[in-house]
Structures are given as structure tokens and as C-alpha cells.
């Protein structure tokens, strides 16, 4: 996920670098354009439950904001570190400088107002007014319904506080420009929860599926007609691991999978840590996280994927000689 989310920002960064006159604008002015909304979010058991589901199994918040064990497939969260942050994103994932995921337990963000926290999640602006780097994937979260953001907020507010300090980020000027170009207003979806295709699309977007699985060019821009057709590569040691074609094409995609096959592919990873040493490679796909997506939500994602145009595009998943 790291590499890709950085990629998303990089594309914008490159586009902006072509327009030197705008640099100052992006560096100085843009992030201050989004005011802190007036908000008071009530913490209810229903919100905490929904927020826990979203933050842990769908959105990846707790995956990035906890310590992870990369000796296992998909890098599961190390128990006892939930929300303490400290994951480092540096040149290994293409960041010039480094970023550190921060402590989002009440010890870390207990003094943030609800408006500040809301704005950070969906628009990427830090409490202190600077734009966060889009490895913190607010450009995917901007679609969240307000109620879902409130639920995530209620959940992180109710986390066990962990007293752990993390270093701040250290970014090169270009990385700062990329970050500052990304602060964006929220576009919450108006959801009809009885419409399975819409629910499927919602989860596919906020879960990052559509982003990782759409074929992109070398500048990480989606290629027209290749929605969900796979191929985006992420490095793992000396190998390149590519995202699968998840269109309805029966030969090169997942068109001959039944709904039950699709659901099982996820639930097989429930509480089932696979040693990387046994498999010989690791995936950027957060299987240990997505394994716990509810079966009805997986079914909705499946229905949505099957309703998109099939694309014939063979992908080599584990490429030993990229
Ligand atoms: C960070 C990038 C990333 C994200 C986000 C992501 N995937 Fe994947 N996915 C991959 C990669 C890489 C593979 C191939 C390696 C593997 O099987 O783990 C893959 C494999 C798969 C497969 C197996 C396909 C096959 O032919 O075996 C399915 C199904 C799938 N993803 C669906 C999803 C869905 C649904 C979501 C969202 C809930 C999602 N992915 C989110 C990167 C991603
Ligand atoms: C792919 C990894 C990733 C995911 C997923 C992610 N974050 Fe972050 N988050 C980061 C990083 C990295 C930073 C630091 C960004 C920076 O310094 O520019 C951050 C910063 C933050 C901050 C600022 C905290 C501070 O004290 O500076 C908050 C709040 C936050 N994230 C909440 C969330 C929530 C809530 C979610 C889920 C809805 C989430 N994050 C998902 C990586 C992630």
C-alpha cells in the first residue's frame, strides 16, 4: 500500500512541477484554504462498533498506525501496539526523507478537536495546519459518509491510550510540494445502503481495491479501459509483485469465480498467519485485514466487480526478473 499511495501523490507532484509559477501557491496557500469544521461527535456504542470495523478491517487505519510483523504474509498487526504508530516510510518505499505514522490513541491525539480530526481524515490537513503526505490515504477517505467518519473518530477516541512517542516527518522540498498539493475537500457519498452495487463500489473505493487493481502507466496514472485489470507492481526484495486482474474476464481475471469462491479467498486468511519464509514472497495486499470484511460486504464488492466491463489482461503476479 505504501508504495502505491506515494505514487498517487507523485503523479500530482510531477504534474505540478511543470508549472513552476504555481509552486509558491501550493507550498504556502493551498492547505490553509480548508477551515476546521464545527463538530461535536458523540461517542455511542454503535459508532464505536462500526468504527472498529472500518478502522481495522476496511480502511487500514490500524494497520498503518500500529507495529507490524513482516515475517508473516500481509504483515499482521503486533498485539499490544494498536494505534501507537511508529511505522516508518522512507526511501525503501520511494519517499525522499521519511514519514512516520503517528500515535492515534488518546495519548497521541487526545487534544485534537473533533473538527480537526475530521479534517485530517478526509482532507489530510494536520491540526497544526500543514498538509500531510498522501501515504496517509485521505484521498481515498474523502468519499466516506460523514456518519462513517464519525464512527471511525468515536472508535479511535475509545482506543486504549499507549504512551509512545514517535519522531515527526522529515521531507525534502519536493515531497512537501507533493503533500501540499493534496489537501482536498471531502466529497461524502450519499449512500443508499439497500443498493448492493453502490455498497460494493463504496467499499471497493474506500478499501483501496479500485486504486491498487487498476492498471496504471509508469507515472502511476490509471490507463483508460483498464479499470480493475491489474498489473501495478510493488517491489518486494528483488521481486516485483503485481496486482491481479480482478475484472470479470474468465481467463485472465476472476470471471469464473463464484461469489462463494471470492468470499472464501478472503476468509481463508482469518486468524491464519502464513510465514513469508514458507511462501517466498510477500504481498502488498493487506490480506490479514481484509480477511475480516463481513461476508455481505464482500458479496457486494463481488457483485460490483462482476458488473464492470471484463478486460483481457494477463498479469504475472510474482515477477522474479522485473
Ligand atoms: C495495496 C494494493 C492492494 C489493495 C489495496 C488491494 N489489493 Fe487485491 N491484490 C493486490 C496484489 C499485489 C495482489 C496479488 C498478490 C496476492 O495475491 O496477494 C492482489 C490479489 C487480489 C486477489 C486475488 C486474485 C487472484 O487471481 O488470485 C483478489 C480477489 C483481490 N486482490 C481483491 C481485492 C479487493 C476486493 C480489495 C479491496 C478490499 C483489494 N484487493 C485491495 C494488491 C492490492
Ligand atoms: C497507508 C498508511 C496509513 C493509513 C491506512 C492511515 N494512515 Fe493516518 N497517517 C499515516 C502517516 C504516514 C501519517 C503521517 C503523515 C505526515 O506526517 O505527513 C499519518 C497521520 C495521521 C494523523 C495525524 C496524527 C498526528 O499526531 O500527527 C491522524 C489523526 C491519522 N493519521 C489518522 C488516521 C485514520 C483515522 C486512518 C483511517 C481512517 C488512517 N490514519 C489511515 C499513515 C496511514
Short mmCIF file of N, CA and C in Angstrom, two decimals, residues 111-284:
data_model
loop_
_atom_site.label_atom_id
_atom_site.label_comp_id
_atom_site.label_asym_id
_atom_site.label_seq_id
_atom_site.Cartn_x
_atom_site.Cartn_y
_atom_site.Cartn_z
N UNK A 111 -5.83 15.72 22.36
CA UNK A 111 -6.10 17.17 22.43
C UNK A 111 -6.56 17.73 21.07
N UNK A 112 -6.82 16.85 20.08
CA UNK A 112 -7.37 17.34 18.81
C UNK A 112 -8.88 17.53 18.97
N UNK A 113 -9.42 18.59 18.40
CA UNK A 113 -10.87 18.76 18.43
C UNK A 113 -11.49 17.80 17.41
N UNK A 114 -12.79 17.59 17.51
CA UNK A 114 -13.47 16.71 16.55
C UNK A 114 -13.33 17.26 15.13
N UNK A 115 -13.46 18.56 14.98
CA UNK A 115 -13.31 19.17 13.65
C UNK A 115 -11.92 18.93 13.08
N UNK A 116 -10.90 19.06 13.93
CA UNK A 116 -9.52 18.85 13.46
C UNK A 116 -9.30 17.40 13.03
N UNK A 117 -9.89 16.48 13.79
CA UNK A 117 -9.70 15.07 13.46
C UNK A 117 -10.46 14.73 12.16
N UNK A 118 -11.68 15.23 12.03
CA UNK A 118 -12.47 15.02 10.82
C UNK A 118 -11.68 15.52 9.60
N UNK A 119 -11.18 16.74 9.69
CA UNK A 119 -10.46 17.34 8.56
C UNK A 119 -9.19 16.56 8.22
N UNK A 120 -8.51 16.04 9.24
CA UNK A 120 -7.29 15.25 8.98
C UNK A 120 -7.63 13.98 8.20
N UNK A 121 -8.72 13.32 8.58
CA UNK A 121 -9.04 12.03 7.96
C UNK A 121 -9.47 12.21 6.50
N UNK A 122 -10.33 13.17 6.23
CA UNK A 122 -10.88 13.27 4.87
C UNK A 122 -10.18 14.29 3.98
N UNK A 123 -9.42 15.22 4.56
CA UNK A 123 -8.76 16.23 3.73
C UNK A 123 -7.25 16.26 3.89
N UNK A 124 -6.73 15.55 4.88
CA UNK A 124 -5.29 15.43 5.02
C UNK A 124 -4.59 16.64 5.61
N UNK A 125 -5.34 17.51 6.26
CA UNK A 125 -4.66 18.64 6.92
C UNK A 125 -4.43 18.32 8.38
N UNK A 126 -3.18 18.53 8.80
CA UNK A 126 -2.83 18.28 10.19
C UNK A 126 -3.42 19.37 11.08
N UNK A 127 -3.63 19.05 12.33
CA UNK A 127 -4.09 20.04 13.33
C UNK A 127 -3.26 21.33 13.27
N UNK A 128 -1.94 21.16 13.05
CA UNK A 128 -1.06 22.33 13.02
C UNK A 128 -1.11 23.08 11.69
N UNK A 129 -1.98 22.66 10.77
CA UNK A 129 -2.22 23.43 9.55
C UNK A 129 -1.44 22.99 8.33
N UNK A 130 -0.48 22.06 8.50
CA UNK A 130 0.26 21.63 7.31
C UNK A 130 -0.41 20.43 6.67
N UNK A 131 -0.14 20.23 5.37
CA UNK A 131 -0.74 19.12 4.65
C UNK A 131 0.05 17.84 4.92
N UNK A 132 -0.64 16.79 5.27
CA UNK A 132 0.03 15.51 5.49
C UNK A 132 0.32 14.87 4.13
N UNK A 133 1.33 13.98 4.13
CA UNK A 133 1.70 13.30 2.90
C UNK A 133 0.66 12.22 2.59
N UNK A 134 0.28 12.08 1.29
CA UNK A 134 -0.84 11.18 0.96
C UNK A 134 -0.57 9.68 1.14
N UNK A 135 0.53 9.30 1.77
CA UNK A 135 0.62 7.90 2.22
C UNK A 135 -0.47 7.69 3.26
N UNK A 136 -0.79 8.75 3.98
CA UNK A 136 -1.99 8.78 4.84
C UNK A 136 -3.14 9.00 3.83
N UNK A 137 -3.91 7.93 3.50
CA UNK A 137 -4.72 7.96 2.27
C UNK A 137 -6.05 8.72 2.36
N UNK A 138 -5.97 9.98 2.72
CA UNK A 138 -7.19 10.79 2.81
C UNK A 138 -7.83 10.98 1.44
N UNK A 139 -7.04 10.82 0.37
CA UNK A 139 -7.62 10.98 -0.97
C UNK A 139 -8.48 9.78 -1.37
N UNK A 140 -8.51 8.76 -0.51
CA UNK A 140 -9.46 7.66 -0.67
C UNK A 140 -10.61 7.85 0.34
N UNK A 141 -10.25 8.38 1.52
CA UNK A 141 -11.26 8.54 2.58
C UNK A 141 -12.22 9.70 2.32
N UNK A 142 -11.90 10.54 1.36
CA UNK A 142 -12.77 11.70 1.13
C UNK A 142 -14.19 11.30 0.71
N UNK A 143 -14.36 10.05 0.26
CA UNK A 143 -15.69 9.57 -0.14
C UNK A 143 -16.53 9.08 1.05
N UNK A 144 -15.89 8.90 2.21
CA UNK A 144 -16.61 8.33 3.35
C UNK A 144 -17.85 9.15 3.69
N UNK A 145 -18.93 8.48 4.04
CA UNK A 145 -20.10 9.23 4.52
C UNK A 145 -19.69 9.89 5.84
N UNK A 146 -20.33 11.00 6.16
CA UNK A 146 -20.00 11.67 7.41
C UNK A 146 -20.17 10.73 8.60
N UNK A 147 -21.26 9.95 8.57
CA UNK A 147 -21.52 9.05 9.69
C UNK A 147 -20.38 8.03 9.85
N UNK A 148 -19.83 7.56 8.72
CA UNK A 148 -18.72 6.61 8.82
C UNK A 148 -17.46 7.30 9.37
N UNK A 149 -17.22 8.55 8.99
CA UNK A 149 -16.06 9.25 9.58
C UNK A 149 -16.28 9.42 11.08
N UNK A 150 -17.50 9.79 11.49
CA UNK A 150 -17.77 9.97 12.92
C UNK A 150 -17.55 8.65 13.67
N UNK A 151 -17.92 7.55 13.03
CA UNK A 151 -17.73 6.24 13.67
C UNK A 151 -16.24 5.94 13.86
N UNK A 152 -15.45 6.21 12.83
CA UNK A 152 -14.00 6.00 12.95
C UNK A 152 -13.45 6.87 14.07
N UNK A 153 -13.93 8.11 14.13
CA UNK A 153 -13.46 9.03 15.17
C UNK A 153 -13.84 8.51 16.56
N UNK A 154 -15.10 8.07 16.70
CA UNK A 154 -15.55 7.55 18.00
C UNK A 154 -14.69 6.36 18.41
N UNK A 155 -14.34 5.52 17.43
CA UNK A 155 -13.52 4.35 17.74
C UNK A 155 -12.10 4.75 18.17
N UNK A 156 -11.45 5.62 17.42
CA UNK A 156 -10.06 5.94 17.81
C UNK A 156 -10.03 6.70 19.15
N UNK A 157 -11.09 7.45 19.42
CA UNK A 157 -11.17 8.13 20.72
C UNK A 157 -11.27 7.14 21.87
N UNK A 158 -11.80 5.93 21.56
CA UNK A 158 -12.02 4.97 22.64
C UNK A 158 -10.91 3.91 22.70
N UNK A 159 -9.83 4.11 21.92
CA UNK A 159 -8.70 3.16 21.98
C UNK A 159 -8.01 3.26 23.33
N UNK A 160 -7.41 2.17 23.74
CA UNK A 160 -6.57 2.16 24.94
C UNK A 160 -5.39 3.12 24.69
N UNK A 161 -5.17 4.14 25.56
CA UNK A 161 -4.04 5.04 25.31
C UNK A 161 -2.71 4.28 25.43
N UNK A 162 -1.82 4.50 24.51
CA UNK A 162 -0.48 3.90 24.60
C UNK A 162 0.53 5.04 24.63
N UNK A 163 1.34 5.06 25.69
CA UNK A 163 2.30 6.16 25.84
C UNK A 163 3.53 5.89 25.00
N UNK A 164 3.46 6.27 23.75
CA UNK A 164 4.62 6.04 22.90
C UNK A 164 4.80 7.26 22.01
N UNK A 165 6.01 7.78 21.99
CA UNK A 165 6.31 8.99 21.20
C UNK A 165 6.94 8.56 19.88
N UNK A 166 6.59 9.22 18.81
CA UNK A 166 7.20 8.93 17.51
C UNK A 166 7.88 10.18 16.98
N UNK A 167 8.99 10.01 16.26
CA UNK A 167 9.59 11.19 15.64
C UNK A 167 8.65 11.78 14.59
N UNK A 168 8.75 13.07 14.31
CA UNK A 168 7.96 13.71 13.26
C UNK A 168 8.54 13.39 11.90
N UNK A 169 7.94 13.91 10.84
CA UNK A 169 8.42 13.61 9.50
C UNK A 169 9.57 14.53 9.10
N UNK A 170 10.32 14.11 8.11
CA UNK A 170 11.42 14.91 7.57
C UNK A 170 11.32 14.75 6.06
N UNK A 171 10.85 15.78 5.36
CA UNK A 171 10.61 15.63 3.92
C UNK A 171 11.45 16.62 3.11
N UNK A 172 11.86 16.19 1.92
CA UNK A 172 12.54 17.10 1.01
C UNK A 172 11.52 18.13 0.50
N UNK A 173 12.01 19.22 -0.12
CA UNK A 173 11.10 20.27 -0.61
C UNK A 173 10.09 19.69 -1.59
N UNK A 174 10.55 18.81 -2.48
CA UNK A 174 9.64 18.25 -3.48
C UNK A 174 8.53 17.46 -2.81
N UNK A 175 8.90 16.69 -1.81
CA UNK A 175 7.89 15.91 -1.08
C UNK A 175 6.89 16.84 -0.38
N UNK A 176 7.40 17.97 0.11
CA UNK A 176 6.50 18.92 0.77
C UNK A 176 5.52 19.49 -0.24
N UNK A 177 6.03 19.76 -1.45
CA UNK A 177 5.15 20.29 -2.51
C UNK A 177 4.08 19.25 -2.84
N UNK A 178 4.51 17.99 -2.95
CA UNK A 178 3.54 16.94 -3.26
C UNK A 178 2.49 16.90 -2.16
N UNK A 179 2.94 16.95 -0.92
CA UNK A 179 1.99 16.90 0.19
C UNK A 179 1.04 18.09 0.12
N UNK A 180 1.60 19.27 -0.06
CA UNK A 180 0.76 20.47 -0.03
C UNK A 180 -0.23 20.53 -1.18
N UNK A 181 0.07 19.79 -2.25
CA UNK A 181 -0.83 19.81 -3.39
C UNK A 181 -2.04 18.91 -3.17
N UNK A 182 -2.06 18.17 -2.06
CA UNK A 182 -3.08 17.14 -1.92
C UNK A 182 -4.21 17.46 -0.95
N UNK A 183 -4.10 18.52 -0.18
CA UNK A 183 -5.19 18.80 0.76
C UNK A 183 -6.46 19.07 -0.04
N UNK A 184 -7.49 18.31 0.22
CA UNK A 184 -8.68 18.37 -0.64
C UNK A 184 -9.96 18.34 0.18
N UNK A 185 -11.01 19.03 -0.29
CA UNK A 185 -12.26 18.99 0.45
C UNK A 185 -12.92 17.61 0.37
N UNK A 186 -13.69 17.26 1.39
CA UNK A 186 -14.38 15.97 1.42
C UNK A 186 -15.48 15.93 0.36
N UNK A 187 -15.77 14.71 -0.14
CA UNK A 187 -16.88 14.51 -1.08
C UNK A 187 -17.71 13.35 -0.59
N UNK A 188 -18.32 13.47 0.61
CA UNK A 188 -19.02 12.30 1.17
C UNK A 188 -20.12 11.78 0.25
N UNK A 189 -20.16 10.46 0.11
CA UNK A 189 -21.17 9.85 -0.74
C UNK A 189 -22.52 9.86 -0.05
N UNK A 190 -23.54 9.99 -0.88
CA UNK A 190 -24.90 9.91 -0.39
C UNK A 190 -25.33 8.47 -0.62
N UNK A 191 -25.19 7.63 0.40
CA UNK A 191 -25.34 6.19 0.19
C UNK A 191 -26.78 5.71 0.29
N UNK A 192 -27.12 4.78 -0.62
CA UNK A 192 -28.35 4.02 -0.48
C UNK A 192 -27.90 2.61 -0.07
N UNK A 193 -27.99 2.32 1.21
CA UNK A 193 -27.42 1.07 1.73
C UNK A 193 -28.19 -0.16 1.25
N UNK A 194 -29.35 0.05 0.59
CA UNK A 194 -30.08 -1.10 0.05
C UNK A 194 -29.66 -1.42 -1.38
N UNK A 195 -28.81 -0.57 -1.94
CA UNK A 195 -28.39 -0.77 -3.32
C UNK A 195 -27.04 -1.51 -3.30
N UNK A 196 -27.07 -2.82 -3.57
CA UNK A 196 -25.88 -3.64 -3.39
C UNK A 196 -24.70 -3.17 -4.25
N UNK A 197 -24.99 -2.75 -5.49
CA UNK A 197 -23.90 -2.32 -6.37
C UNK A 197 -23.23 -1.06 -5.84
N UNK A 198 -24.05 -0.17 -5.30
CA UNK A 198 -23.48 1.06 -4.75
C UNK A 198 -22.65 0.76 -3.50
N UNK A 199 -23.16 -0.12 -2.68
CA UNK A 199 -22.42 -0.51 -1.46
C UNK A 199 -21.10 -1.16 -1.87
N UNK A 200 -21.16 -2.02 -2.89
CA UNK A 200 -19.94 -2.68 -3.37
C UNK A 200 -18.92 -1.68 -3.88
N UNK A 201 -19.38 -0.69 -4.62
CA UNK A 201 -18.46 0.32 -5.15
C UNK A 201 -17.85 1.15 -4.00
N UNK A 202 -18.68 1.47 -3.04
CA UNK A 202 -18.23 2.25 -1.87
C UNK A 202 -17.08 1.51 -1.18
N UNK A 203 -17.30 0.25 -0.84
CA UNK A 203 -16.24 -0.50 -0.15
C UNK A 203 -15.01 -0.69 -1.04
N UNK A 204 -15.24 -0.91 -2.34
CA UNK A 204 -14.11 -1.11 -3.25
C UNK A 204 -13.25 0.16 -3.33
N UNK A 205 -13.90 1.31 -3.21
CA UNK A 205 -13.13 2.56 -3.25
C UNK A 205 -12.45 2.85 -1.92
N UNK A 206 -13.24 2.85 -0.83
CA UNK A 206 -12.64 3.24 0.46
C UNK A 206 -11.66 2.19 0.96
N UNK A 207 -11.79 0.94 0.48
CA UNK A 207 -10.84 -0.10 0.84
C UNK A 207 -9.59 -0.08 -0.03
N UNK A 208 -9.52 0.84 -0.99
CA UNK A 208 -8.33 0.96 -1.83
C UNK A 208 -8.26 -0.06 -2.96
N UNK A 209 -9.25 -0.95 -3.08
CA UNK A 209 -9.22 -2.01 -4.11
C UNK A 209 -9.12 -1.40 -5.51
N UNK A 210 -9.97 -0.43 -5.81
CA UNK A 210 -10.01 0.12 -7.17
C UNK A 210 -8.68 0.81 -7.49
N UNK A 211 -8.08 1.42 -6.48
CA UNK A 211 -6.81 2.11 -6.72
C UNK A 211 -5.70 1.11 -7.07
N UNK A 212 -5.49 0.10 -6.24
CA UNK A 212 -4.38 -0.84 -6.47
C UNK A 212 -4.60 -1.73 -7.68
N UNK A 213 -5.84 -2.06 -7.97
CA UNK A 213 -6.09 -3.07 -9.01
C UNK A 213 -6.32 -2.48 -10.40
N UNK A 214 -6.30 -1.16 -10.53
CA UNK A 214 -6.46 -0.59 -11.86
C UNK A 214 -5.08 -0.42 -12.51
N UNK A 215 -4.97 -0.84 -13.75
CA UNK A 215 -3.69 -0.75 -14.46
C UNK A 215 -3.29 0.72 -14.60
N UNK A 216 -2.00 0.99 -14.34
CA UNK A 216 -1.54 2.37 -14.43
C UNK A 216 -0.31 2.45 -15.32
N UNK A 217 -0.02 3.65 -15.82
CA UNK A 217 1.20 3.81 -16.63
C UNK A 217 2.39 4.05 -15.70
N UNK A 218 3.55 4.36 -16.33
CA UNK A 218 4.75 4.47 -15.47
C UNK A 218 4.68 5.67 -14.53
N UNK A 219 3.80 6.61 -14.81
CA UNK A 219 3.64 7.73 -13.88
C UNK A 219 2.47 7.49 -12.92
N UNK A 220 2.07 6.23 -12.81
CA UNK A 220 1.03 5.79 -11.88
C UNK A 220 -0.35 6.36 -12.21
N UNK A 221 -0.56 6.74 -13.48
CA UNK A 221 -1.88 7.23 -13.84
C UNK A 221 -2.72 6.11 -14.41
N UNK A 222 -3.98 6.00 -14.01
CA UNK A 222 -4.82 4.91 -14.50
C UNK A 222 -4.94 4.94 -16.01
N UNK A 223 -4.87 3.78 -16.65
CA UNK A 223 -4.97 3.70 -18.11
C UNK A 223 -6.44 3.47 -18.47
N UNK A 224 -6.90 4.26 -19.41
CA UNK A 224 -8.30 4.18 -19.84
C UNK A 224 -8.64 2.77 -20.33
N UNK A 225 -9.79 2.29 -19.96
CA UNK A 225 -10.23 0.97 -20.42
C UNK A 225 -9.62 -0.18 -19.63
N UNK A 226 -8.81 0.15 -18.61
CA UNK A 226 -8.12 -0.91 -17.86
C UNK A 226 -8.54 -0.91 -16.38
N UNK A 227 -9.74 -0.42 -16.13
CA UNK A 227 -10.26 -0.38 -14.76
C UNK A 227 -10.26 -1.78 -14.17
N UNK A 228 -9.58 -1.96 -13.07
CA UNK A 228 -9.53 -3.21 -12.30
C UNK A 228 -8.75 -4.33 -12.99
N UNK A 229 -8.03 -4.00 -14.08
CA UNK A 229 -7.38 -5.05 -14.87
C UNK A 229 -6.00 -5.45 -14.34
N UNK A 230 -5.54 -4.85 -13.24
CA UNK A 230 -4.32 -5.30 -12.57
C UNK A 230 -3.03 -4.91 -13.26
N UNK A 231 -1.91 -5.34 -12.64
CA UNK A 231 -0.60 -5.13 -13.23
C UNK A 231 0.29 -4.15 -12.50
N UNK A 232 -0.29 -3.35 -11.60
CA UNK A 232 0.51 -2.37 -10.87
C UNK A 232 1.51 -3.12 -9.99
N UNK A 233 2.81 -2.81 -10.16
CA UNK A 233 3.84 -3.56 -9.46
C UNK A 233 4.32 -2.89 -8.18
N UNK A 234 4.57 -3.69 -7.17
CA UNK A 234 5.16 -3.18 -5.94
C UNK A 234 6.37 -4.03 -5.60
N UNK A 235 7.52 -3.39 -5.30
CA UNK A 235 8.73 -4.18 -5.07
C UNK A 235 8.67 -4.98 -3.77
N UNK A 236 9.20 -6.18 -3.81
CA UNK A 236 9.43 -6.96 -2.58
C UNK A 236 10.80 -7.60 -2.77
N UNK A 237 11.79 -7.10 -2.03
CA UNK A 237 13.17 -7.52 -2.20
C UNK A 237 13.56 -7.40 -3.68
N UNK A 238 14.05 -8.51 -4.31
CA UNK A 238 14.46 -8.40 -5.71
C UNK A 238 13.32 -8.76 -6.67
N UNK A 239 12.13 -8.95 -6.14
CA UNK A 239 10.99 -9.31 -6.99
C UNK A 239 10.05 -8.11 -7.14
N UNK A 240 9.19 -8.23 -8.16
CA UNK A 240 8.12 -7.24 -8.30
C UNK A 240 6.80 -8.01 -8.15
N UNK A 241 5.95 -7.55 -7.24
CA UNK A 241 4.68 -8.24 -7.01
C UNK A 241 3.58 -7.39 -7.64
N UNK A 242 2.87 -8.00 -8.58
CA UNK A 242 1.87 -7.22 -9.32
C UNK A 242 0.45 -7.53 -8.84
N UNK A 243 -0.39 -6.52 -8.89
CA UNK A 243 -1.79 -6.70 -8.50
C UNK A 243 -2.53 -7.48 -9.59
N UNK A 244 -3.44 -8.34 -9.16
CA UNK A 244 -4.17 -9.22 -10.08
C UNK A 244 -5.21 -8.46 -10.88
N UNK A 245 -5.59 -9.09 -12.00
CA UNK A 245 -6.74 -8.64 -12.77
C UNK A 245 -7.98 -9.14 -12.03
N UNK A 246 -8.79 -8.22 -11.54
CA UNK A 246 -10.00 -8.65 -10.81
C UNK A 246 -11.26 -8.24 -11.58
N UNK A 247 -11.13 -8.16 -12.91
CA UNK A 247 -12.33 -7.94 -13.72
C UNK A 247 -13.02 -9.30 -13.94
N UNK A 248 -14.18 -9.24 -14.60
CA UNK A 248 -14.97 -10.44 -14.83
C UNK A 248 -14.47 -11.28 -16.01
N UNK A 249 -13.29 -10.95 -16.55
CA UNK A 249 -12.78 -11.78 -17.65
C UNK A 249 -12.50 -13.19 -17.12
N UNK A 250 -13.09 -14.24 -17.75
CA UNK A 250 -12.95 -15.58 -17.19
C UNK A 250 -11.53 -16.14 -17.29
N UNK A 251 -10.76 -15.71 -18.29
CA UNK A 251 -9.42 -16.29 -18.47
C UNK A 251 -8.36 -15.59 -17.64
N UNK A 252 -8.31 -14.27 -17.74
CA UNK A 252 -7.22 -13.54 -17.10
C UNK A 252 -7.68 -12.82 -15.83
N UNK A 253 -8.98 -12.78 -15.59
CA UNK A 253 -9.50 -12.14 -14.39
C UNK A 253 -10.13 -13.16 -13.47
N UNK A 254 -11.19 -12.76 -12.76
CA UNK A 254 -11.80 -13.69 -11.81
C UNK A 254 -13.24 -14.02 -12.23
N UNK A 255 -13.49 -13.93 -13.56
CA UNK A 255 -14.84 -14.14 -14.07
C UNK A 255 -15.40 -15.52 -13.84
N UNK A 256 -14.52 -16.51 -13.63
CA UNK A 256 -15.08 -17.85 -13.37
C UNK A 256 -15.11 -18.19 -11.88
N UNK A 257 -14.89 -17.17 -11.03
CA UNK A 257 -15.05 -17.40 -9.59
C UNK A 257 -16.52 -17.19 -9.23
N UNK A 258 -17.05 -18.06 -8.38
CA UNK A 258 -18.40 -17.82 -7.86
C UNK A 258 -18.27 -16.82 -6.70
N UNK A 259 -19.41 -16.33 -6.26
CA UNK A 259 -19.39 -15.43 -5.09
C UNK A 259 -18.76 -16.15 -3.90
N UNK A 260 -19.08 -17.44 -3.75
CA UNK A 260 -18.54 -18.21 -2.62
C UNK A 260 -17.01 -18.34 -2.74
N UNK A 261 -16.49 -18.55 -3.98
CA UNK A 261 -15.03 -18.63 -4.17
C UNK A 261 -14.38 -17.33 -3.72
N UNK A 262 -15.00 -16.23 -4.13
CA UNK A 262 -14.45 -14.90 -3.83
C UNK A 262 -14.39 -14.68 -2.32
N UNK A 263 -15.50 -14.98 -1.66
CA UNK A 263 -15.56 -14.76 -0.20
C UNK A 263 -14.53 -15.64 0.50
N UNK A 264 -14.43 -16.89 0.06
CA UNK A 264 -13.51 -17.83 0.71
C UNK A 264 -12.05 -17.39 0.55
N UNK A 265 -11.74 -16.79 -0.60
CA UNK A 265 -10.36 -16.32 -0.84
C UNK A 265 -9.93 -15.35 0.27
N UNK A 266 -10.89 -14.59 0.80
CA UNK A 266 -10.60 -13.65 1.89
C UNK A 266 -10.65 -14.34 3.25
N UNK A 267 -11.75 -15.05 3.50
CA UNK A 267 -11.95 -15.59 4.85
C UNK A 267 -10.91 -16.67 5.18
N UNK A 268 -10.27 -17.26 4.15
CA UNK A 268 -9.21 -18.24 4.40
C UNK A 268 -8.06 -17.64 5.21
N UNK A 269 -7.92 -16.31 5.16
CA UNK A 269 -6.81 -15.68 5.88
C UNK A 269 -7.17 -15.31 7.32
N UNK A 270 -8.41 -15.61 7.73
CA UNK A 270 -8.81 -15.24 9.10
C UNK A 270 -7.96 -15.99 10.11
N UNK A 271 -7.33 -15.24 11.01
CA UNK A 271 -6.54 -15.83 12.10
C UNK A 271 -5.63 -16.95 11.60
N UNK A 272 -5.09 -16.76 10.45
CA UNK A 272 -4.30 -17.80 9.83
C UNK A 272 -3.04 -17.15 9.26
N UNK A 273 -2.05 -16.93 10.13
CA UNK A 273 -0.84 -16.25 9.68
C UNK A 273 0.07 -17.20 8.90
N UNK A 274 0.44 -16.77 7.70
CA UNK A 274 1.28 -17.60 6.84
C UNK A 274 2.69 -17.04 6.88
N UNK A 275 3.68 -17.87 7.20
CA UNK A 275 5.06 -17.38 7.29
C UNK A 275 5.57 -17.04 5.90
N UNK A 276 6.17 -15.85 5.77
CA UNK A 276 6.72 -15.43 4.48
C UNK A 276 7.81 -16.41 4.05
N UNK A 277 8.55 -16.94 5.01
CA UNK A 277 9.62 -17.89 4.70
C UNK A 277 9.08 -19.12 3.96
N UNK A 278 7.84 -19.48 4.23
CA UNK A 278 7.26 -20.65 3.55
C UNK A 278 6.77 -20.33 2.14
N UNK A 279 6.41 -19.06 1.91
CA UNK A 279 5.83 -18.69 0.62
C UNK A 279 6.89 -18.12 -0.33
N UNK A 280 7.89 -17.43 0.23
CA UNK A 280 8.98 -16.90 -0.58
C UNK A 280 8.73 -15.50 -1.14
N UNK A 281 7.60 -14.89 -0.81
CA UNK A 281 7.35 -13.51 -1.23
C UNK A 281 6.28 -12.93 -0.32
N UNK A 282 6.10 -11.62 -0.40
CA UNK A 282 5.06 -11.00 0.42
C UNK A 282 4.21 -10.09 -0.45
N UNK A 283 2.97 -9.96 -0.08
CA UNK A 283 2.03 -9.17 -0.88
C UNK A 283 1.81 -7.82 -0.24
N UNK A 284 1.58 -6.81 -1.07
CA UNK A 284 1.20 -5.50 -0.54
C UNK A 284 -0.26 -5.50 -0.15
#
